[in-house]
PDB file of C-alpha atoms in Angstrom:
ATOM      1  CA  ARG N  81     119.412 113.653  94.266  1.00 88.00           C
ATOM      2  CA  SER N  82     120.546 111.436  91.659  1.00 92.00           C
ATOM      3  CA  GLY N  83     120.421 112.758  88.176  1.00 92.00           C
ATOM      4  CA  SER N  84     121.322 115.983  89.101  1.00 93.00           C
ATOM      5  CA  ALA N  85     124.250 118.116  87.301  1.00 92.00           C
ATOM      6  CA  GLU N  86     126.521 117.326  90.246  1.00 95.00           C
ATOM      7  CA  SER N  87     125.528 113.874  90.575  1.00 97.00           C
ATOM      8  CA  LEU N  88     127.829 110.872  90.081  1.00 96.00           C
ATOM      9  CA  ILE N  89     124.724 108.940  88.439  1.00 97.00           C
ATOM     10  CA  PRO N  90     123.505 110.660  85.114  1.00 97.00           C
ATOM     11  CA  TRP N  91     119.750 111.115  84.821  1.00 97.00           C
ATOM     12  CA  LYS N  92     119.521 109.431  81.345  1.00 97.00           C
ATOM     13  CA  THR N  93     120.702 106.122  83.118  1.00 97.00           C
ATOM     14  CA  LEU N  94     118.075 106.237  85.782  1.00 97.00           C
ATOM     15  CA  GLY N  95     115.388 104.505  83.608  1.00 95.00           C
ATOM     16  CA  ALA N  96     111.774 105.609  83.584  1.00 96.00           C
ATOM     17  CA  ARG N  97     111.131 104.336  87.236  1.00 96.00           C
ATOM     18  CA  GLY N  98     114.314 105.782  88.631  1.00 97.00           C
ATOM     19  CA  ARG N  99     113.549 109.045  87.115  1.00 97.00           C
ATOM     20  CA  GLN N 100     109.771 108.889  88.616  1.00 97.00           C
ATOM     21  CA  PHE N 101     111.184 107.981  92.160  1.00 97.00           C
ATOM     22  CA  ILE N 102     113.846 110.775  92.029  1.00 97.00           C
ATOM     23  CA  SER N 103     111.528 113.373  90.757  1.00 96.00           C
ATOM     24  CA  GLY N 104     108.995 112.603  92.924  1.00 96.00           C
ATOM     25  CA  GLY N 105     108.088 113.164  96.736  1.00 95.00           C
ATOM     26  CA  MET N 106     107.410 116.405  98.338  1.00 95.00           C
ATOM     27  CA  SER N 107     109.546 119.676  98.703  1.00 95.00           C
ATOM     28  CA  ARG N 108     111.238 121.089 102.097  1.00 96.00           C
ATOM     29  CA  GLU N 109     108.510 123.837 101.625  1.00 96.00           C
ATOM     30  CA  LEU N 110     105.685 121.393 101.581  1.00 96.00           C
ATOM     31  CA  ILE N 111     106.936 119.341 104.071  1.00 97.00           C
ATOM     32  CA  GLY N 112     107.219 122.257 106.395  1.00 95.00           C
ATOM     33  CA  GLU N 113     103.889 123.552 105.666  1.00 95.00           C
ATOM     34  CA  ILE N 114     102.446 120.005 106.845  1.00 94.00           C
ATOM     35  CA  ASN N 115     104.513 120.172 109.880  1.00 90.00           C
ATOM     36  CA  PRO N 116     104.326 123.748 111.161  1.00 91.00           C
ATOM     37  CA  GLY N 117     106.670 125.053 113.636  1.00 88.00           C
ATOM     38  CA  LYS N 118     109.354 122.196 112.903  1.00 89.00           C
ATOM     39  CA  SER N 119     112.106 122.693 110.446  1.00 91.00           C
ATOM     40  CA  ALA N 120     112.028 120.571 107.456  1.00 96.00           C
ATOM     41  CA  LYS N 121     114.884 119.159 105.037  1.00 97.00           C
ATOM     42  CA  THR N 122     114.912 118.370 101.472  1.00 97.00           C
ATOM     43  CA  PRO N 123     114.767 114.605 101.682  1.00 98.00           C
ATOM     44  CA  ILE N 124     117.587 112.906  99.800  1.00 98.00           C
ATOM     45  CA  ARG N 125     116.685 110.078  97.159  1.00 98.00           C
ATOM     46  CA  VAL N 126     119.566 107.917  95.370  1.00 98.00           C
ATOM     47  CA  TYR N 127     118.884 105.570  92.557  1.00 98.00           C
ATOM     48  CA  ALA N 128     120.817 103.786  90.181  1.00 98.00           C
ATOM     49  CA  GLY N 129     119.226 102.240  87.047  1.00 97.00           C
ATOM     50  CA  LEU N 130     120.510  99.242  84.939  1.00 96.00           C
ATOM     51  CA  ASN N 131     122.355 101.394  82.785  1.00 97.00           C
ATOM     52  CA  SER N 132     124.107 103.394  85.442  1.00 97.00           C
ATOM     53  CA  ALA N 133     126.897 100.584  85.624  1.00 97.00           C
ATOM     54  CA  ASP N 134     127.691  97.495  84.115  1.00 97.00           C
ATOM     55  CA  SER N 135     127.476  95.261  86.942  1.00 97.00           C
ATOM     56  CA  VAL N 136     125.333  94.903  90.091  1.00 97.00           C
ATOM     57  CA  LYS N 137     128.524  95.532  92.058  1.00 98.00           C
ATOM     58  CA  GLU N 138     129.402  98.606  90.241  1.00 98.00           C
ATOM     59  CA  ARG N 139     125.932 100.075  90.632  1.00 98.00           C
ATOM     60  CA  ALA N 140     125.880  99.574  94.199  1.00 98.00           C
ATOM     61  CA  GLU N 141     129.445 101.159  94.538  1.00 98.00           C
ATOM     62  CA  LEU N 142     128.152 103.905  92.787  1.00 98.00           C
ATOM     63  CA  ILE N 143     125.011 104.488  95.224  1.00 98.00           C
ATOM     64  CA  LEU N 144     127.312 104.105  98.094  1.00 98.00           C
ATOM     65  CA  GLU N 145     129.506 106.963  96.541  1.00 98.00           C
ATOM     66  CA  GLU N 146     126.501 108.989  95.736  1.00 98.00           C
ATOM     67  CA  MET N 147     125.178 108.671  99.214  1.00 98.00           C
ATOM     68  CA  LYS N 148     128.247 109.955 100.802  1.00 98.00           C
ATOM     69  CA  ARG N 149     128.192 112.788  98.238  1.00 97.00           C
ATOM     70  CA  VAL N 150     124.989 113.939  99.275  1.00 98.00           C
ATOM     71  CA  GLY N 151     125.328 113.480 103.036  1.00 98.00           C
ATOM     72  CA  ALA N 152     122.947 110.284 103.358  1.00 98.00           C
ATOM     73  CA  PHE N 153     124.528 109.074 106.162  1.00 98.00           C
ATOM     74  CA  GLU N 154     124.189 112.383 108.186  1.00 98.00           C
ATOM     75  CA  ARG N 155     120.173 111.883 108.087  1.00 98.00           C
ATOM     76  CA  SER N 156     118.290 110.566 111.088  1.00 97.00           C
ATOM     77  CA  LEU N 157     116.641 107.680 108.977  1.00 98.00           C
ATOM     78  CA  LEU N 158     118.114 105.806 106.055  1.00 98.00           C
ATOM     79  CA  VAL N 159     116.153 103.317 104.070  1.00 98.00           C
ATOM     80  CA  VAL N 160     117.428 100.689 101.601  1.00 98.00           C
ATOM     81  CA  VAL N 161     114.625  99.950  99.414  1.00 97.00           C
ATOM     82  CA  THR N 162     114.494  96.895  96.950  1.00 95.00           C
ATOM     83  CA  PRO N 163     112.059  97.810  94.289  1.00 94.00           C
ATOM     84  CA  THR N 164     109.672  95.872  92.055  1.00 91.00           C
ATOM     85  CA  GLY N 165     111.095  93.902  88.913  1.00 87.00           C
ATOM     86  CA  THR N 166     110.822  97.186  86.795  1.00 91.00           C
ATOM     87  CA  GLY N 167     112.595  99.290  89.305  1.00 93.00           C
ATOM     88  CA  TRP N 168     109.307 101.206  90.778  1.00 94.00           C
ATOM     89  CA  ILE N 169     109.419 102.440  94.334  1.00 97.00           C
ATOM     90  CA  ASP N 170     106.001 102.941  95.534  1.00 96.00           C
ATOM     91  CA  PRO N 171     105.295 106.678  96.488  1.00 97.00           C
ATOM     92  CA  ALA N 172     102.634 105.652  99.151  1.00 96.00           C
ATOM     93  CA  ALA N 173     105.488 103.755 100.843  1.00 95.00           C
ATOM     94  CA  VAL N 174     108.288 106.490 100.849  1.00 97.00           C
ATOM     95  CA  ASP N 175     106.209 109.948 100.777  1.00 97.00           C
ATOM     96  CA  PRO N 176     104.781 109.640 104.168  1.00 96.00           C
ATOM     97  CA  LEU N 177     107.945 108.576 105.692  1.00 97.00           C
ATOM     98  CA  GLU N 178     109.582 111.618 104.314  1.00 97.00           C
ATOM     99  CA  VAL N 179     106.809 114.049 105.843  1.00 97.00           C
ATOM    100  CA  LEU N 180     106.564 112.173 109.080  1.00 96.00           C
ATOM    101  CA  HIS N 181     110.599 112.559 109.550  1.00 97.00           C
ATOM    102  CA  GLY N 182     110.478 116.065 108.298  1.00 97.00           C
ATOM    103  CA  GLY N 183     112.675 115.273 105.405  1.00 98.00           C
ATOM    104  CA  ASP N 184     115.284 114.135 107.480  1.00 98.00           C
ATOM    105  CA  THR N 185     115.553 111.107 105.648  1.00 98.00           C
ATOM    106  CA  ALA N 186     117.717 109.179 102.848  1.00 98.00           C
ATOM    107  CA  ILE N 187     116.078 106.493 100.777  1.00 98.00           C
ATOM    108  CA  VAL N 188     118.109 104.685  98.317  1.00 98.00           C
ATOM    109  CA  GLY N 189     117.333 102.237  95.507  1.00 97.00           C
ATOM    110  CA  MET N 190     118.697 100.319  92.736  1.00 97.00           C
ATOM    111  CA  GLN N 191     116.895  98.573  89.575  1.00 95.00           C
ATOM    112  CA  TYR N 192     117.691  94.868  88.946  1.00 91.00           C
ATOM    113  CA  SER N 193     115.585  94.110  85.877  1.00 91.00           C
ATOM    114  CA  TYR N 194     113.367  95.454  83.034  1.00 84.00           C
ATOM    115  CA  LEU N 195     110.977  92.741  83.718  1.00 81.00           C
ATOM    116  CA  MET N 196     107.610  93.097  85.763  1.00 83.00           C
ATOM    117  CA  SER N 197     108.162  91.033  88.972  1.00 83.00           C
ATOM    118  CA  PRO N 198     106.076  87.957  88.048  1.00 79.00           C
ATOM    119  CA  LEU N 199     108.322  87.525  84.783  1.00 83.00           C
ATOM    120  CA  ALA N 200     111.592  88.574  86.744  1.00 81.00           C
ATOM    121  CA  LEU N 201     110.844  85.838  89.073  1.00 83.00           C
ATOM    122  CA  LEU N 202     110.514  83.145  86.581  1.00 83.00           C
ATOM    123  CA  VAL N 203     113.217  84.259  84.306  1.00 86.00           C
ATOM    124  CA  GLU N 204     115.895  85.847  86.572  1.00 84.00           C
ATOM    125  CA  PRO N 205     114.907  84.486  89.996  1.00 81.00           C
ATOM    126  CA  ASP N 206     118.015  85.064  91.764  1.00 88.00           C
ATOM    127  CA  GLN N 207     118.592  88.662  90.514  1.00 87.00           C
ATOM    128  CA  ALA N 208     116.199  90.481  93.047  1.00 88.00           C
ATOM    129  CA  PRO N 209     118.063  88.876  96.035  1.00 89.00           C
ATOM    130  CA  ARG N 210     121.553  88.992  94.783  1.00 94.00           C
ATOM    131  CA  SER N 211     121.004  92.733  93.863  1.00 95.00           C
ATOM    132  CA  ALA N 212     119.383  93.599  97.166  1.00 95.00           C
ATOM    133  CA  LYS N 213     122.160  91.613  99.127  1.00 96.00           C
ATOM    134  CA  THR N 214     124.928  93.572  97.245  1.00 97.00           C
ATOM    135  CA  LEU N 215     123.445  96.904  97.935  1.00 98.00           C
ATOM    136  CA  ILE N 216     122.291  96.105 101.497  1.00 97.00           C
ATOM    137  CA  ASP N 217     125.768  94.776 102.572  1.00 97.00           C
ATOM    138  CA  MET N 218     127.654  97.554 100.934  1.00 98.00           C
ATOM    139  CA  VAL N 219     125.524 100.305 102.712  1.00 98.00           C
ATOM    140  CA  TYR N 220     125.501  98.180 105.952  1.00 98.00           C
ATOM    141  CA  GLU N 221     129.277  97.715 105.838  1.00 98.00           C
ATOM    142  CA  TYR N 222     129.664 101.600 105.572  1.00 98.00           C
ATOM    143  CA  TRP N 223     127.152 102.271 108.222  1.00 98.00           C
ATOM    144  CA  ARG N 224     128.394 100.139 110.931  1.00 97.00           C
ATOM    145  CA  GLN N 225     131.684 101.956 110.762  1.00 97.00           C
ATOM    146  CA  LEU N 226     130.152 105.256 111.655  1.00 98.00           C
ATOM    147  CA  PRO N 227     129.808 106.196 115.510  1.00 97.00           C
ATOM    148  CA  SER N 228     126.820 104.426 116.865  1.00 95.00           C
ATOM    149  CA  ASP N 229     125.560 107.393 118.450  1.00 94.00           C
ATOM    150  CA  SER N 230     125.500 109.527 115.397  1.00 94.00           C
ATOM    151  CA  ARG N 231     124.638 107.125 112.511  1.00 97.00           C
ATOM    152  CA  PRO N 232     121.137 107.321 110.857  1.00 98.00           C
ATOM    153  CA  LYS N 233     118.794 104.374 111.776  1.00 98.00           C
ATOM    154  CA  LEU N 234     118.605 101.895 108.962  1.00 98.00           C
ATOM    155  CA  TYR N 235     115.751 100.167 107.688  1.00 97.00           C
ATOM    156  CA  LEU N 236     115.117  97.957 104.783  1.00 96.00           C
ATOM    157  CA  HIS N 237     111.968  98.046 102.410  1.00 95.00           C
ATOM    158  CA  GLY N 238     110.807  95.659  99.722  1.00 93.00           C
ATOM    159  CA  LEU N 239     107.558  95.747  97.626  1.00 88.00           C
ATOM    160  CA  SER N 240     106.365  92.696  95.453  1.00 88.00           C
ATOM    161  CA  LEU N 241     109.658  90.875  94.524  1.00 81.00           C
ATOM    162  CA  GLY N 242     111.672  93.521  96.232  1.00 85.00           C
ATOM    163  CA  SER N 243     110.119  91.960  99.510  1.00 86.00           C
ATOM    164  CA  TYR N 244     111.681  88.765  98.453  1.00 79.00           C
ATOM    165  CA  GLY N 245     114.803  90.392  97.537  1.00 83.00           C
ATOM    166  CA  SER N 246     115.229  92.183 100.766  1.00 84.00           C
ATOM    167  CA  GLU N 247     114.774  88.981 102.899  1.00 85.00           C
TER     168      GLU N 247
END
């Protein structure tokens, strides 16, 4: 996961909501207990905060490189999340997905503001869609070059202002 000793994205740069997302979720062992008789994997989570790089493009590039490093494109399900204004990713949206797929998932997100969604929409209305487009385009471009029979299913998710960004 992002923020680990091996990560390209340092823990201190993830921001409060990023650290919450990265440290959340269920372990491989707990997912295995919930799904007895099935093998479970440790879910992959990748996140970049505003302090992870100077620009939207650099943060997206950092996420892509981190995804390659941790094997995100080798999972069966890949979700690109556009978070709320402050960078929050709702555990109720991602935790069940990881359990249902036995941890064979990679979920990635990128913070685009320090502001709550209503304020971010007023003060920086283009930031959510610009950030989302940059990350989605970069991930999609790499994903589409993979063999179609072995690449993960790709989904987009957004909540609050993140849903506007993901449009």
